[in-house]
mmCIF file of N, CA and C in Angstrom:
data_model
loop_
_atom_site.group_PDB
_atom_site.id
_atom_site.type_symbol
_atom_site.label_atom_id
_atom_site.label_comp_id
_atom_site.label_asym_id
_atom_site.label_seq_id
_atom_site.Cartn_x
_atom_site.Cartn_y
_atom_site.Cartn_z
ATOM 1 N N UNK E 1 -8.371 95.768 -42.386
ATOM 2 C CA UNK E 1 -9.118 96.492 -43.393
ATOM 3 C C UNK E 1 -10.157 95.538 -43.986
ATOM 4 N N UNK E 2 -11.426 95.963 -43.899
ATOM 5 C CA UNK E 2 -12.555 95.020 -44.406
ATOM 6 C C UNK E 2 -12.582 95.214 -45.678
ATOM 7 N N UNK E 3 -12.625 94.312 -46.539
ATOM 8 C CA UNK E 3 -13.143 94.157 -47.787
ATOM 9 C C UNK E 3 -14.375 93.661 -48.524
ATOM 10 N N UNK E 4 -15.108 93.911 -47.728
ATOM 11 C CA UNK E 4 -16.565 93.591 -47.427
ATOM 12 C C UNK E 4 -17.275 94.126 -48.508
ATOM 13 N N UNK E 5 -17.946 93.874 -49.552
ATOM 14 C CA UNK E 5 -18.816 94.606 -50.166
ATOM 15 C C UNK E 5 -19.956 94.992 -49.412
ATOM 16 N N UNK E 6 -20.639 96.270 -49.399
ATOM 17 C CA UNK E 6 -21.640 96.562 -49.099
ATOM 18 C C UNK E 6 -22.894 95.729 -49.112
ATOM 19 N N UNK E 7 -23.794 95.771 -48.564
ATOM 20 C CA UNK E 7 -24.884 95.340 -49.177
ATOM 21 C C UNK E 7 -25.949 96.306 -49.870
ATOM 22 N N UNK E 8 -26.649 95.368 -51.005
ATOM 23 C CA UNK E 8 -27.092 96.475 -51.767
ATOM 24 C C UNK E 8 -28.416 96.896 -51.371
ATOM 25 N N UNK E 9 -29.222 97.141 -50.848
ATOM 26 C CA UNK E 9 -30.030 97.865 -50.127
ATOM 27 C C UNK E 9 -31.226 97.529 -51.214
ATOM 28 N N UNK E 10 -31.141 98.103 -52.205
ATOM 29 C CA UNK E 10 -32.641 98.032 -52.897
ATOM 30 C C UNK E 10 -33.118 96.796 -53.154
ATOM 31 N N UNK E 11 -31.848 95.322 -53.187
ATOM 32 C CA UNK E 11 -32.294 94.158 -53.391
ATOM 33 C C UNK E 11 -33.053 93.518 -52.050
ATOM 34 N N UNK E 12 -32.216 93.828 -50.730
ATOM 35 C CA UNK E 12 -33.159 93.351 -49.615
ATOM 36 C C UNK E 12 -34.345 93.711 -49.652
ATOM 37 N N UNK E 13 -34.404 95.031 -50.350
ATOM 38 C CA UNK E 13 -36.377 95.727 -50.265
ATOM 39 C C UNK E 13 -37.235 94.606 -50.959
ATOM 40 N N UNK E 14 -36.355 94.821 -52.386
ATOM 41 C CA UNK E 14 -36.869 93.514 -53.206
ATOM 42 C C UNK E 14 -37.028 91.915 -52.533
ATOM 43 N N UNK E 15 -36.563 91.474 -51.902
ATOM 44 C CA UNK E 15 -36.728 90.068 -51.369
ATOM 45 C C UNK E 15 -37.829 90.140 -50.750
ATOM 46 N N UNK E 16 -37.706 91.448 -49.687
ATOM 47 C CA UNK E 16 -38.721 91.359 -48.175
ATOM 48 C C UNK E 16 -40.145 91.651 -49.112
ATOM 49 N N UNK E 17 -40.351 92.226 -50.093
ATOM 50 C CA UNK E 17 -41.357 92.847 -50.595
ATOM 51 C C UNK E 17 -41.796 90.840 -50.998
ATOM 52 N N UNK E 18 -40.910 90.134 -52.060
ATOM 53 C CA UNK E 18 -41.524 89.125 -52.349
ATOM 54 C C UNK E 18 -41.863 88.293 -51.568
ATOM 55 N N UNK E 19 -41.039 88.046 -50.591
ATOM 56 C CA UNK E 19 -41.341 86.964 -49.592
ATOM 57 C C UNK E 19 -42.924 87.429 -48.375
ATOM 58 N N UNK E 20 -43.335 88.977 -48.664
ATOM 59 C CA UNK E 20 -44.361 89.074 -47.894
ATOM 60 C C UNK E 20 -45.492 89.119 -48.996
ATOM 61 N N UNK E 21 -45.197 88.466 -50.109
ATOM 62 C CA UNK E 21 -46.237 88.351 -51.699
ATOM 63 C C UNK E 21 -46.498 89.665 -51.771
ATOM 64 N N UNK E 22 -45.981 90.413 -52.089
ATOM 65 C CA UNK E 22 -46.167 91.642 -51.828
ATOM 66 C C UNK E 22 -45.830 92.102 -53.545
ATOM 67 N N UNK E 23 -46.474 92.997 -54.372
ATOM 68 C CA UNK E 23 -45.887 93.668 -55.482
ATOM 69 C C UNK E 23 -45.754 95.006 -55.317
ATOM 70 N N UNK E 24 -44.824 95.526 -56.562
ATOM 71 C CA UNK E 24 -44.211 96.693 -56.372
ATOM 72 C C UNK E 24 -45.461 97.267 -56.099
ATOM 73 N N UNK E 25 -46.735 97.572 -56.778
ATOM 74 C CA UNK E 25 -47.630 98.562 -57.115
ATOM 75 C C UNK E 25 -47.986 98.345 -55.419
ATOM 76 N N UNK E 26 -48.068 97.081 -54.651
ATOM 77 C CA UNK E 26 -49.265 97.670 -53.125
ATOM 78 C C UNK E 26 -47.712 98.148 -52.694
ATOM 79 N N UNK E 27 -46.859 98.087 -52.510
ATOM 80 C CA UNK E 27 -45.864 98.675 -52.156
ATOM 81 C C UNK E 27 -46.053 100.557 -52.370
ATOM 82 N N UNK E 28 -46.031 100.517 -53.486
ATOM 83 C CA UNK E 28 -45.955 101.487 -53.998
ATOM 84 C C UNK E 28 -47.377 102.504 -53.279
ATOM 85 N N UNK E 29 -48.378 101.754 -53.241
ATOM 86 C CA UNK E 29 -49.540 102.482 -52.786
ATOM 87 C C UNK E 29 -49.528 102.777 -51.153
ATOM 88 N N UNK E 30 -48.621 101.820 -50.471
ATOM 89 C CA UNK E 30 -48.591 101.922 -49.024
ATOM 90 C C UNK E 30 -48.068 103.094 -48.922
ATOM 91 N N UNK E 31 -46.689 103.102 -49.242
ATOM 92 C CA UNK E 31 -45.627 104.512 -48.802
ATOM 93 C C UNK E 31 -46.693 105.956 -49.886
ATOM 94 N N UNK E 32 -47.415 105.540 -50.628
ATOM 95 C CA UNK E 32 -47.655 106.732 -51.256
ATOM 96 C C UNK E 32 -46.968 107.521 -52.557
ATOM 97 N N UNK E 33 -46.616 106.173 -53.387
ATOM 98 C CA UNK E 33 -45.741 106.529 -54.537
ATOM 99 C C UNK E 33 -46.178 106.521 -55.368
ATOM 100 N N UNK E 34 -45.335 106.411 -56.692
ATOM 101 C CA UNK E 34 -45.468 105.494 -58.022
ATOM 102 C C UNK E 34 -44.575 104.132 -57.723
ATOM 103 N N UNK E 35 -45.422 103.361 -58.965
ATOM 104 C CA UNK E 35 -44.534 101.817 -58.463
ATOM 105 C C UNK E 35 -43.181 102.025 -59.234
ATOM 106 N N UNK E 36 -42.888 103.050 -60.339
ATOM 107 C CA UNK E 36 -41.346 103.649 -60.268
ATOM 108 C C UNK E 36 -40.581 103.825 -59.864
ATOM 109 N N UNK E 37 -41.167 104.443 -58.897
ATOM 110 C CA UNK E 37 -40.376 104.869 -57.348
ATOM 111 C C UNK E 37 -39.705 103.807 -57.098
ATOM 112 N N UNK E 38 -40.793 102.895 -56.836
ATOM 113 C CA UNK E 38 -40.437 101.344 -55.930
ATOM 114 C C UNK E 38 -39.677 101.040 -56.757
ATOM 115 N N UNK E 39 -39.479 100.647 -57.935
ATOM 116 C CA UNK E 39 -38.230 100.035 -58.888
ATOM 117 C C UNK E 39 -37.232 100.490 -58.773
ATOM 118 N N UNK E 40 -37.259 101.987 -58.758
ATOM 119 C CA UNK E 40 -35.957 103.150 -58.591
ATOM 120 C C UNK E 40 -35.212 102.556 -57.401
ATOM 121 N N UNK E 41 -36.072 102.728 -56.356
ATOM 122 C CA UNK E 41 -35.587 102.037 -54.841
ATOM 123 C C UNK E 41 -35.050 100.964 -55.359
ATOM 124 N N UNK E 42 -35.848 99.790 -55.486
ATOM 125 C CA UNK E 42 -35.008 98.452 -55.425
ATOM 126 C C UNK E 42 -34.014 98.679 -56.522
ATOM 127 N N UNK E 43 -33.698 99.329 -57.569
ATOM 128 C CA UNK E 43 -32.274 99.072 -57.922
ATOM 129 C C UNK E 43 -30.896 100.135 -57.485
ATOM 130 N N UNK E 44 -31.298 100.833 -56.568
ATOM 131 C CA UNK E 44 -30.558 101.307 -55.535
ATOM 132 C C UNK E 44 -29.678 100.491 -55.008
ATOM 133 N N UNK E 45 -28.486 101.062 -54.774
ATOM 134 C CA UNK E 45 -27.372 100.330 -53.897
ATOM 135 C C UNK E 45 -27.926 100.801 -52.421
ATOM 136 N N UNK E 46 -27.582 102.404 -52.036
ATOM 137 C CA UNK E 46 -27.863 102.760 -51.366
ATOM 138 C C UNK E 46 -29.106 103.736 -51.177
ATOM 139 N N UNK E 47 -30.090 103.722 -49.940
ATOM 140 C CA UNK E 47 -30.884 104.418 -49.791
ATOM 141 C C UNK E 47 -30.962 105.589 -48.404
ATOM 142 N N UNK E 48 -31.293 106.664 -48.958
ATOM 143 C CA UNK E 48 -31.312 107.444 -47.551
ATOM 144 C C UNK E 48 -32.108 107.167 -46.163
ATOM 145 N N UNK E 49 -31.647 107.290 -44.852
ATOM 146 C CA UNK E 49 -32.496 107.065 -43.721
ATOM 147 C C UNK E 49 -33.989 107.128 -43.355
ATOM 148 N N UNK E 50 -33.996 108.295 -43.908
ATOM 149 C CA UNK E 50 -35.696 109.039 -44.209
ATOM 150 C C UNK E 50 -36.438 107.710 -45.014
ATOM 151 N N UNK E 51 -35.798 107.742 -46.382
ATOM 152 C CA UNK E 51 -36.535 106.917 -47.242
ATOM 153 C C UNK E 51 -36.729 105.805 -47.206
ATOM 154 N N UNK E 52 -35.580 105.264 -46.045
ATOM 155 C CA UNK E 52 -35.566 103.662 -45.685
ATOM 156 C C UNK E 52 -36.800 103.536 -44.577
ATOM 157 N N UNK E 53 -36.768 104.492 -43.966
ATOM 158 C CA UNK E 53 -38.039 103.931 -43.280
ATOM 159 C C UNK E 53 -39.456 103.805 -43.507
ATOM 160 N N UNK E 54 -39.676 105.045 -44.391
ATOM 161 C CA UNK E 54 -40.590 104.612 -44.647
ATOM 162 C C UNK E 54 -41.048 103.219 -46.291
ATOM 163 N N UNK E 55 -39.390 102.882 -46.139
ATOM 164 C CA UNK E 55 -40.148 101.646 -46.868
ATOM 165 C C UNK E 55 -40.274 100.730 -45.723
ATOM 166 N N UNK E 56 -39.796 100.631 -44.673
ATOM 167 C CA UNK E 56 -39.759 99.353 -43.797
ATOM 168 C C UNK E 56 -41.064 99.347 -43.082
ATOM 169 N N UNK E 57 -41.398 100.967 -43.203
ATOM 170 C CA UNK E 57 -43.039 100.860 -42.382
ATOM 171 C C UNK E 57 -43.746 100.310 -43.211
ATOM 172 N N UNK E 58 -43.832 100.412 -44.336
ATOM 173 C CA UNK E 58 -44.654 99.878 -45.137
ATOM 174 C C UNK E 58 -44.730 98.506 -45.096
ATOM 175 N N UNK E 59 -43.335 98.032 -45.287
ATOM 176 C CA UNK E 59 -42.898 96.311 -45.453
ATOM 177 C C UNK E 59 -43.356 95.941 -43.997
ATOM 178 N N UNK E 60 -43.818 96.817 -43.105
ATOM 179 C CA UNK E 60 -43.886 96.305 -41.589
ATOM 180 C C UNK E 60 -42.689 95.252 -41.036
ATOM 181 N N UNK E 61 -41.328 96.227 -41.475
ATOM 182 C CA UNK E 61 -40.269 95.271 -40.870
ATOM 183 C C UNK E 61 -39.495 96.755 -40.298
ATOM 184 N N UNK E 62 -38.289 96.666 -39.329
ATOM 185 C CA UNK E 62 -37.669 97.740 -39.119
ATOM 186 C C UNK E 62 -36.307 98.326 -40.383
ATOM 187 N N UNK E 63 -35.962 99.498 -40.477
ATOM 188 C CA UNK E 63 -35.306 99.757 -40.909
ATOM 189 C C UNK E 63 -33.603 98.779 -41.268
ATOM 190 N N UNK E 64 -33.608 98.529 -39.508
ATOM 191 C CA UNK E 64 -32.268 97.765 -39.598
ATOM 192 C C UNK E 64 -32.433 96.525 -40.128
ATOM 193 N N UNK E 65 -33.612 95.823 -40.045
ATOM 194 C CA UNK E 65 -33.656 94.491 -40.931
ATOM 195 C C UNK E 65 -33.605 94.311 -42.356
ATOM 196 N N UNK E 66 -33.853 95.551 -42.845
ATOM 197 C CA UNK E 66 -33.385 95.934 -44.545
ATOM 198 C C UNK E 66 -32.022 95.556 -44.706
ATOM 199 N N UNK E 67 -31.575 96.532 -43.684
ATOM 200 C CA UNK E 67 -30.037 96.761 -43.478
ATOM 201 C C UNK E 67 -29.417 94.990 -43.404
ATOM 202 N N UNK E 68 -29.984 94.251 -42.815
ATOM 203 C CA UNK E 68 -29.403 92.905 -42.237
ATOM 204 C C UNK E 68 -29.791 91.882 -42.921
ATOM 205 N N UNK E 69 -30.857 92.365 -43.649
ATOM 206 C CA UNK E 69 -31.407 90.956 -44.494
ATOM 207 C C UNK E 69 -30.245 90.186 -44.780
ATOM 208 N N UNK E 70 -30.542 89.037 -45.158
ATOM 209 C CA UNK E 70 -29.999 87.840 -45.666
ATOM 210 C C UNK E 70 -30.886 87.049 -45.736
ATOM 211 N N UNK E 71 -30.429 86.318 -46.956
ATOM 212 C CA UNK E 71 -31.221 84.791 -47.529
ATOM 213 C C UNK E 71 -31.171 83.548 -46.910
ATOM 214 N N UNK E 72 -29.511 83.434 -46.142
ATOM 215 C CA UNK E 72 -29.237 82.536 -45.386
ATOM 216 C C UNK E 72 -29.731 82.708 -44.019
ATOM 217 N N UNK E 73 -30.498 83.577 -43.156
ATOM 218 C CA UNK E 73 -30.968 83.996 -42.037
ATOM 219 C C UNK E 73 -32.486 83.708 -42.435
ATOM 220 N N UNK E 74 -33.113 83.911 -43.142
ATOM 221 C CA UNK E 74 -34.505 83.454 -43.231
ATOM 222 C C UNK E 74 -34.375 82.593 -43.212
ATOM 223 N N UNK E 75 -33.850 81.592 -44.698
ATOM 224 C CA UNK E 75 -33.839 79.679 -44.412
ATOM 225 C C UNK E 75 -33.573 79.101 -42.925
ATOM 226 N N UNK E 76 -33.029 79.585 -42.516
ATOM 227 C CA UNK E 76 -32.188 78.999 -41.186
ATOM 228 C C UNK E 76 -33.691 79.502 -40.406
ATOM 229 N N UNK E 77 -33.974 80.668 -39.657
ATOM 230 C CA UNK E 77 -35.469 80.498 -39.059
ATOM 231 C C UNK E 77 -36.076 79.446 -39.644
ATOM 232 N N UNK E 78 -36.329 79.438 -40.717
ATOM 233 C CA UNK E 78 -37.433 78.813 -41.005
ATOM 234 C C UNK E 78 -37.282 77.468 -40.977
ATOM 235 N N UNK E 79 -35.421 76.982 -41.230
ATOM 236 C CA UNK E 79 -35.328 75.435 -40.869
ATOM 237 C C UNK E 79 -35.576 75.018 -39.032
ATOM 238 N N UNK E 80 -34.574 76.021 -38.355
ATOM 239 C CA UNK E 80 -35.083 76.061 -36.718
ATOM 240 C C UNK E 80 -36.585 75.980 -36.209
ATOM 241 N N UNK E 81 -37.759 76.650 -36.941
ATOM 242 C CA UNK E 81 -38.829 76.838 -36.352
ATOM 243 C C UNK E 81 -39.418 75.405 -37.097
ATOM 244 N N UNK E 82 -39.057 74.919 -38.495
ATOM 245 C CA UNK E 82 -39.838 73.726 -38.536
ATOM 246 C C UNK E 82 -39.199 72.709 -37.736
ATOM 247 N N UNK E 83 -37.687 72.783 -37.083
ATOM 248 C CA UNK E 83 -37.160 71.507 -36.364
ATOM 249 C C UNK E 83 -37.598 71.557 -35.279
ATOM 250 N N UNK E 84 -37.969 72.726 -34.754
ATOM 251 C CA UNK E 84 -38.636 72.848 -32.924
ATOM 252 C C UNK E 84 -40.075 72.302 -33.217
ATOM 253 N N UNK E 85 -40.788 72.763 -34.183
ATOM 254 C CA UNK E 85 -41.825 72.443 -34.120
ATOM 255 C C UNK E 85 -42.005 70.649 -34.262
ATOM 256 N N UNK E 86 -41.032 70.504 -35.012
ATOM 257 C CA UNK E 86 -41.362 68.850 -35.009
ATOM 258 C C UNK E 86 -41.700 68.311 -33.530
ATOM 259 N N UNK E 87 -41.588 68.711 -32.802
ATOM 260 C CA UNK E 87 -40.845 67.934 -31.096
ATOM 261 C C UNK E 87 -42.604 68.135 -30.568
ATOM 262 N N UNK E 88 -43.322 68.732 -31.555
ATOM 263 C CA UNK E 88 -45.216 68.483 -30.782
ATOM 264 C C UNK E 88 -45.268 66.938 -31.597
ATOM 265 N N UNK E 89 -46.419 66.326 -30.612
ATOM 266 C CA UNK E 89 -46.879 65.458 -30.829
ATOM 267 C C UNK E 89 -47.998 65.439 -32.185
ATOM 268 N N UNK E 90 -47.205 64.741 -33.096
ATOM 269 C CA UNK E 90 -48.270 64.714 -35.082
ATOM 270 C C UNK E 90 -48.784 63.495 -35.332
ATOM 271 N N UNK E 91 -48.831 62.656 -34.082
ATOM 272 C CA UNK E 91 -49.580 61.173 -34.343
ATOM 273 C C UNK E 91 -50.874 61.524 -33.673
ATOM 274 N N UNK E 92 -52.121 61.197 -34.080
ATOM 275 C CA UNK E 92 -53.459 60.952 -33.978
ATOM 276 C C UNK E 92 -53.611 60.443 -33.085
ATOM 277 N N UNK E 93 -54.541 60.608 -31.544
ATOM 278 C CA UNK E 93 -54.609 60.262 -30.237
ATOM 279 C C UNK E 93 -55.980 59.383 -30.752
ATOM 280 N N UNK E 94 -56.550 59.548 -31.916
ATOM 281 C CA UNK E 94 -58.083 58.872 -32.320
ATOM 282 C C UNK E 94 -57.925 58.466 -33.877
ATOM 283 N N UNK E 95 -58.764 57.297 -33.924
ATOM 284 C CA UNK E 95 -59.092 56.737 -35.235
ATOM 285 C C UNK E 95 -59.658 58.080 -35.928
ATOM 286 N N UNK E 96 -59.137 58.597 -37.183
ATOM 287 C CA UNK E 96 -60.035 59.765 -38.135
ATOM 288 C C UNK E 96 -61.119 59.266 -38.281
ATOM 289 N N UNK E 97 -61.261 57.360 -38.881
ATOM 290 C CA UNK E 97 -62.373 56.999 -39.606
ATOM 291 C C UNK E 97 -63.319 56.659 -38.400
ATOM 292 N N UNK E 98 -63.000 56.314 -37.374
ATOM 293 C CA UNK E 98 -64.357 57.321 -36.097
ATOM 294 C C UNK E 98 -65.058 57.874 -36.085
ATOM 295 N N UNK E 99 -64.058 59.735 -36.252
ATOM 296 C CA UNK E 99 -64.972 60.817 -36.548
ATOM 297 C C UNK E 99 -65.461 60.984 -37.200
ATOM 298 N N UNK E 100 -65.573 60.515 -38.543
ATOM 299 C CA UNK E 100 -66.295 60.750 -39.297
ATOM 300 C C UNK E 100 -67.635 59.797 -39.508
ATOM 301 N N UNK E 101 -67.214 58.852 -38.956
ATOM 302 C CA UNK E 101 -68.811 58.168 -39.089
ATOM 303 C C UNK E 101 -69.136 58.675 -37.604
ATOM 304 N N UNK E 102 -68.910 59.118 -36.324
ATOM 305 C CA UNK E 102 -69.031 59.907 -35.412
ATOM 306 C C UNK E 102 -70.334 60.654 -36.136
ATOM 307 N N UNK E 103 -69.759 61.729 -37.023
ATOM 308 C CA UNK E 103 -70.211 62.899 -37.918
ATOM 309 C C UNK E 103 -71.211 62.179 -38.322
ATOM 310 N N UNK E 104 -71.437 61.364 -39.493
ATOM 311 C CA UNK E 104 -71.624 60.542 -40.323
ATOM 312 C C UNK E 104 -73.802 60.818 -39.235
ATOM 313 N N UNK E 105 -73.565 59.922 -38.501
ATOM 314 C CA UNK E 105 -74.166 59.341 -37.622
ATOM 315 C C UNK E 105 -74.912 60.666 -37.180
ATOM 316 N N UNK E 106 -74.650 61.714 -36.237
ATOM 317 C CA UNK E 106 -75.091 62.609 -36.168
ATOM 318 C C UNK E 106 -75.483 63.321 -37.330
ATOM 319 N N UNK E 107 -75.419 63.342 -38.154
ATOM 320 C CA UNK E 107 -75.978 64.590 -39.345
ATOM 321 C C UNK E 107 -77.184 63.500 -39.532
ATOM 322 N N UNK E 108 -77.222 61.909 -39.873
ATOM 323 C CA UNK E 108 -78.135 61.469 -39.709
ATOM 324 C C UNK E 108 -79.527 61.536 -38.925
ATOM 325 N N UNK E 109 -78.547 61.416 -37.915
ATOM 326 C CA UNK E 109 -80.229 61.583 -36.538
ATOM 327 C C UNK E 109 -80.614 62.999 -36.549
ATOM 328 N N UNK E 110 -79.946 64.191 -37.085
ATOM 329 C CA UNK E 110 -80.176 65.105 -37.104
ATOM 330 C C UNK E 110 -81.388 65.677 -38.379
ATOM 331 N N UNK E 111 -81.266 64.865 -39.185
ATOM 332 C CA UNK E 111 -82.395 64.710 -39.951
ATOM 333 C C UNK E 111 -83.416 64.156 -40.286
ATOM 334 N N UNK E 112 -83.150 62.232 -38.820
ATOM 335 C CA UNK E 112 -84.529 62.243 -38.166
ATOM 336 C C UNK E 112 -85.130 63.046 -37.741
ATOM 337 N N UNK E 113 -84.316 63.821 -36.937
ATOM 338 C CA UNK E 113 -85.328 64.505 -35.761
ATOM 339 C C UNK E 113 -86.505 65.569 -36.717
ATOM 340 N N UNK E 114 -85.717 66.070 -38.105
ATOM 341 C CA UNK E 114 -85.869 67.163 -38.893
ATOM 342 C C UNK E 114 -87.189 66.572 -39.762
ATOM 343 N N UNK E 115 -87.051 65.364 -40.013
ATOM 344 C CA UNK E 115 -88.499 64.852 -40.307
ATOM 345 C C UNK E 115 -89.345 64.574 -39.789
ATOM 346 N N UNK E 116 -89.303 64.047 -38.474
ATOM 347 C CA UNK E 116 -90.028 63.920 -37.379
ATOM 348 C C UNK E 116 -91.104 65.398 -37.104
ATOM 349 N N UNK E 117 -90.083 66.353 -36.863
ATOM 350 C CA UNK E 117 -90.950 67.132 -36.674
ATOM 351 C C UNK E 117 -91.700 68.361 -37.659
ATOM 352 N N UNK E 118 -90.813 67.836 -39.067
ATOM 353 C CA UNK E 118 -92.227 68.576 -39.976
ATOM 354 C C UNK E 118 -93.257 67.108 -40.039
ATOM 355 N N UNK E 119 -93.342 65.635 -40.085
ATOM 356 C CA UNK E 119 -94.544 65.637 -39.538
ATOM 357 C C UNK E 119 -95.250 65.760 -39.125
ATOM 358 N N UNK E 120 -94.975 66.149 -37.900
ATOM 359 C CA UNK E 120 -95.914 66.474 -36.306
ATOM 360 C C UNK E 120 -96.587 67.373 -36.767
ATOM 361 N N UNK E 121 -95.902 68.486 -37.784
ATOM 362 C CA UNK E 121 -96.588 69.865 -38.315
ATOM 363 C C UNK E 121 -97.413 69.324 -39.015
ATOM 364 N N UNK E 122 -97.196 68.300 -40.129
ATOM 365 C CA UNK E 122 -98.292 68.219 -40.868
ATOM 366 C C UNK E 122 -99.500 67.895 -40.322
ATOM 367 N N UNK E 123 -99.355 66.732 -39.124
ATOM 368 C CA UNK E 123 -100.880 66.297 -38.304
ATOM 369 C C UNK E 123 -101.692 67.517 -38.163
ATOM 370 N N UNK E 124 -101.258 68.775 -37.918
ATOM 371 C CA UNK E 124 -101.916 69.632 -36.765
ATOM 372 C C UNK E 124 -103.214 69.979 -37.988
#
């Protein structure tokens, strides 16, 4: 026998809504509400099928990920995708202070050339 509390449904809306910077009111304007509505929702335990989806279309997430959210499942992506990502190469194949006198150098001659030839204009 599970003794599982439910999960409460209107708080996952609430997370997914913040974590996509999202406020009640564009919420509210996506699905076509009042941002009442949206409050009503998020302090909902439970929400009907119909109504769940179209908050998830809105949130552009699926229904069942409402259903599945967790706090500990985002951190964790997000610790996995910054630990994979470490494994690219983040050391500099070139001196920075190069490129920029690189740069430096060109924007220069680039405004020889730019005087050069409104002289030429002025001779004529």
């Amino acid at each position: 026998m599970s003794t599982a509390k439910p999960k409460h449904i209107g708080r996952n809306i609430s997370r997914i809504r913040e974590l996509r910077q999202m406020k009640q009111e564009a919420l509210a304007q996506a699905m076509g509400v009042s941002q009442q509505t949206v409050s009503n929702l998020e302090n909902s335990e439970t929400i009907d099928d119909e109504k769940l989806s179209e908050v998830a279309k809105a949130l552009g997430v699926s229904p069942e990920g409402i259903k599945q959210f967790s706090e500990e499942a985002v951190f964790n992506y997000f610790n996995n995708f910054n630990d994979q990502s470490s494994g690219f190469n983040t050391n500099c194949t070139f001196n920075p202070l190069d490129k920029v006198v690189e740069l430096y150098e060109r924007l220069v001659q680039a405004e020889k050339d730019k005087v050069a030839y409104l002289e030429k204009l002025m001779e004529r």
